PDB file of C-alpha atoms in Angstrom:
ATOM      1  CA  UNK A   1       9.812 -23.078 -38.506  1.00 50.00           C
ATOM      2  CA  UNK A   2      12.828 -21.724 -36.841  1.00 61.00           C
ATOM      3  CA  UNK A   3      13.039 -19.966 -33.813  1.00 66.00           C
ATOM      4  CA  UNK A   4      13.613 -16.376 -34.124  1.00 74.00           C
ATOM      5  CA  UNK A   5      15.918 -13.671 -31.523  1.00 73.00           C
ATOM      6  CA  UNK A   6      13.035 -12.162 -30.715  1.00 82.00           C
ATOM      7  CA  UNK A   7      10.822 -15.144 -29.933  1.00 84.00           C
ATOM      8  CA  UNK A   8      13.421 -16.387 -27.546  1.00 83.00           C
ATOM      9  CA  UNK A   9      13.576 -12.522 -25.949  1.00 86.00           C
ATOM     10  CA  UNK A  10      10.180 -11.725 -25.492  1.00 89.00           C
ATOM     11  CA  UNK A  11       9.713 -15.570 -23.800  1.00 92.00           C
ATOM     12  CA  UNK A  12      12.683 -14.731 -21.397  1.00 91.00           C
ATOM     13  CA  UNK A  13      11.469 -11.329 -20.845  1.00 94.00           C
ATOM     14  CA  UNK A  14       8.313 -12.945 -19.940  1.00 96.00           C
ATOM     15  CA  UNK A  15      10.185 -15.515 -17.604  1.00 96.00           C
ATOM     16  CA  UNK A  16      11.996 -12.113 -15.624  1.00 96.00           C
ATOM     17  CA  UNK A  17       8.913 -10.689 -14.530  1.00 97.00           C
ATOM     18  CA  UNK A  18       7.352 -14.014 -13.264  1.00 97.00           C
ATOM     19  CA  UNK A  19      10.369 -14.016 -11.159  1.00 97.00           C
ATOM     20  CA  UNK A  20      10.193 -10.599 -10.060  1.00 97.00           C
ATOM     21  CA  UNK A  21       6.456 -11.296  -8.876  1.00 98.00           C
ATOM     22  CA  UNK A  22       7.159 -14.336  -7.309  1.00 98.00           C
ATOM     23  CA  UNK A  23      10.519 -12.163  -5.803  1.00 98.00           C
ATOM     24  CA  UNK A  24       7.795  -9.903  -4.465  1.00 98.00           C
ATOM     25  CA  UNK A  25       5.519 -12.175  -3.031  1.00 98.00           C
ATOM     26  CA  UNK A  26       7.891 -14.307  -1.204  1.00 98.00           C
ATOM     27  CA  UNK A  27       9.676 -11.148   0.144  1.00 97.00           C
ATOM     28  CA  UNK A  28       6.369 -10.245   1.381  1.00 98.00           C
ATOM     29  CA  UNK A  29       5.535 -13.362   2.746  1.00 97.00           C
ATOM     30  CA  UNK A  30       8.622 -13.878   4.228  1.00 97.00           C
ATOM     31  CA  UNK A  31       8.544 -10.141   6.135  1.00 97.00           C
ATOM     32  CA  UNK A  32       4.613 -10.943   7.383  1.00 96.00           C
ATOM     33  CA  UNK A  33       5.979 -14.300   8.842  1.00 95.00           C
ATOM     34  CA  UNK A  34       8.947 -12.774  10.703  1.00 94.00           C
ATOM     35  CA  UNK A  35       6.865 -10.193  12.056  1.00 96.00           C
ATOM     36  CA  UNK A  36       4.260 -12.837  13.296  1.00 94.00           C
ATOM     37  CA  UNK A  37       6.891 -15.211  14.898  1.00 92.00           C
ATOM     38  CA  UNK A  38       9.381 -12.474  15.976  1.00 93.00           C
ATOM     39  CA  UNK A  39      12.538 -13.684  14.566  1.00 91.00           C
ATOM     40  CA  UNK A  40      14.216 -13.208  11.418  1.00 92.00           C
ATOM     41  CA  UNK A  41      14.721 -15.498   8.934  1.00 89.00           C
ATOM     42  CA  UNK A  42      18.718 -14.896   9.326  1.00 88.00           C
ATOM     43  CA  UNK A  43      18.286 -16.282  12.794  1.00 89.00           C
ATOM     44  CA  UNK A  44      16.859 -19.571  12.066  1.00 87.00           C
ATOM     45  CA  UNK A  45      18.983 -22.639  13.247  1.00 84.00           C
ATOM     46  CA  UNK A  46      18.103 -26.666  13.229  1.00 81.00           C
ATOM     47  CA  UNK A  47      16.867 -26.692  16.098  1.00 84.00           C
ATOM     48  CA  UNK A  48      13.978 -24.415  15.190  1.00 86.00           C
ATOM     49  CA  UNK A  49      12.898 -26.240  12.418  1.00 87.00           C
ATOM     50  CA  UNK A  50      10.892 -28.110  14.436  1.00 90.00           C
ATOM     51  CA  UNK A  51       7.725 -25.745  14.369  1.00 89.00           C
ATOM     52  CA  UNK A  52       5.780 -25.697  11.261  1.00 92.00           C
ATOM     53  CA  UNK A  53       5.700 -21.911  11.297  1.00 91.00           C
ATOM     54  CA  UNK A  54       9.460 -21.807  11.507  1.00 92.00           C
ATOM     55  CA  UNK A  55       9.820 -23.917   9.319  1.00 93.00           C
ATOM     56  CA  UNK A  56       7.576 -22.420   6.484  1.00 94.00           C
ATOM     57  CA  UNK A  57       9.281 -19.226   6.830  1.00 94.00           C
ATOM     58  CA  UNK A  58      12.428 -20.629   6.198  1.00 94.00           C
ATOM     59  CA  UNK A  59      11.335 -23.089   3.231  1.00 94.00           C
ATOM     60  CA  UNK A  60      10.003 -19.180   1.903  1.00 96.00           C
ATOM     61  CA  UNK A  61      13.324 -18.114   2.173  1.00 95.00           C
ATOM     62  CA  UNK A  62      15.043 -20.988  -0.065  1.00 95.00           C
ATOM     63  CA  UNK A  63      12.619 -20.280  -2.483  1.00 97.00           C
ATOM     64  CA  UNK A  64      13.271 -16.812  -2.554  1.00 97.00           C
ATOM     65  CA  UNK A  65      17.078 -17.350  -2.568  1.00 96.00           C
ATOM     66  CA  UNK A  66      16.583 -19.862  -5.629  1.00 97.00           C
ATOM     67  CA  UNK A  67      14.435 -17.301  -7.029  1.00 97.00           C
ATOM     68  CA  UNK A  68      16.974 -14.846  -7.314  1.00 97.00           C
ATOM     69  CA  UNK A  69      19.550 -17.118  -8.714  1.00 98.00           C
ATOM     70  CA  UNK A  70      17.290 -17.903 -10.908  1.00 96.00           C
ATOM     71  CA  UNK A  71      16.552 -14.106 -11.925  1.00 96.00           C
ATOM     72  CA  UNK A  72      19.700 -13.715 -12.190  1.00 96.00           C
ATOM     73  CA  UNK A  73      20.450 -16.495 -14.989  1.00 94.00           C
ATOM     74  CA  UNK A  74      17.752 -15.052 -16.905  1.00 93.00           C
ATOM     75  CA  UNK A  75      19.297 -11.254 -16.369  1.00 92.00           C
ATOM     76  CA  UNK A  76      22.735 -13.120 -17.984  1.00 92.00           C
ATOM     77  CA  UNK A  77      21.327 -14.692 -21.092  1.00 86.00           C
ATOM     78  CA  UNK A  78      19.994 -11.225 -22.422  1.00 82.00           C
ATOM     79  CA  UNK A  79      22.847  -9.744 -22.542  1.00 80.00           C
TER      80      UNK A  79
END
């Protein structure tokens, strides 16, 4: 049985919105940790990284940024 255009669509389609959610919730996460530790996740350096808090918040913002790449190479192969 061969795979059809619309088979491989619909399962990408499906793949963009996870994405989007987990966009979402790591945006949300990532503003509700800031907020809590005072800094922004722009401002982190090395020497931070040291606290667990700090640290989680910027672990949340690689997976956000590979996320969006991620998003992003989805957005490409539909079109």
């Amino acid at each position: 049985m061969a795979i059809t255009y619309d088979e491989v669509w619909i399962s990408t389609m499906r793949e963009i919105n996870i994405c989007k959610d987990y966009i979402r919730n790591y945006e949300k996460k990532i503003l509700s940790l800031e907020k809590e530790l005072g800094i922004k996740a722009s401002q982190l350096n090395e020497d931070m990284l040291k606290d667990k808090k700090i640290r989680k918040l910027y672990e949340t913002k690689l997976a956000l940024e590979r996320e969006q790449e991620r998003l992003k190479g989805l957005e490409e192969l539909l079109k």
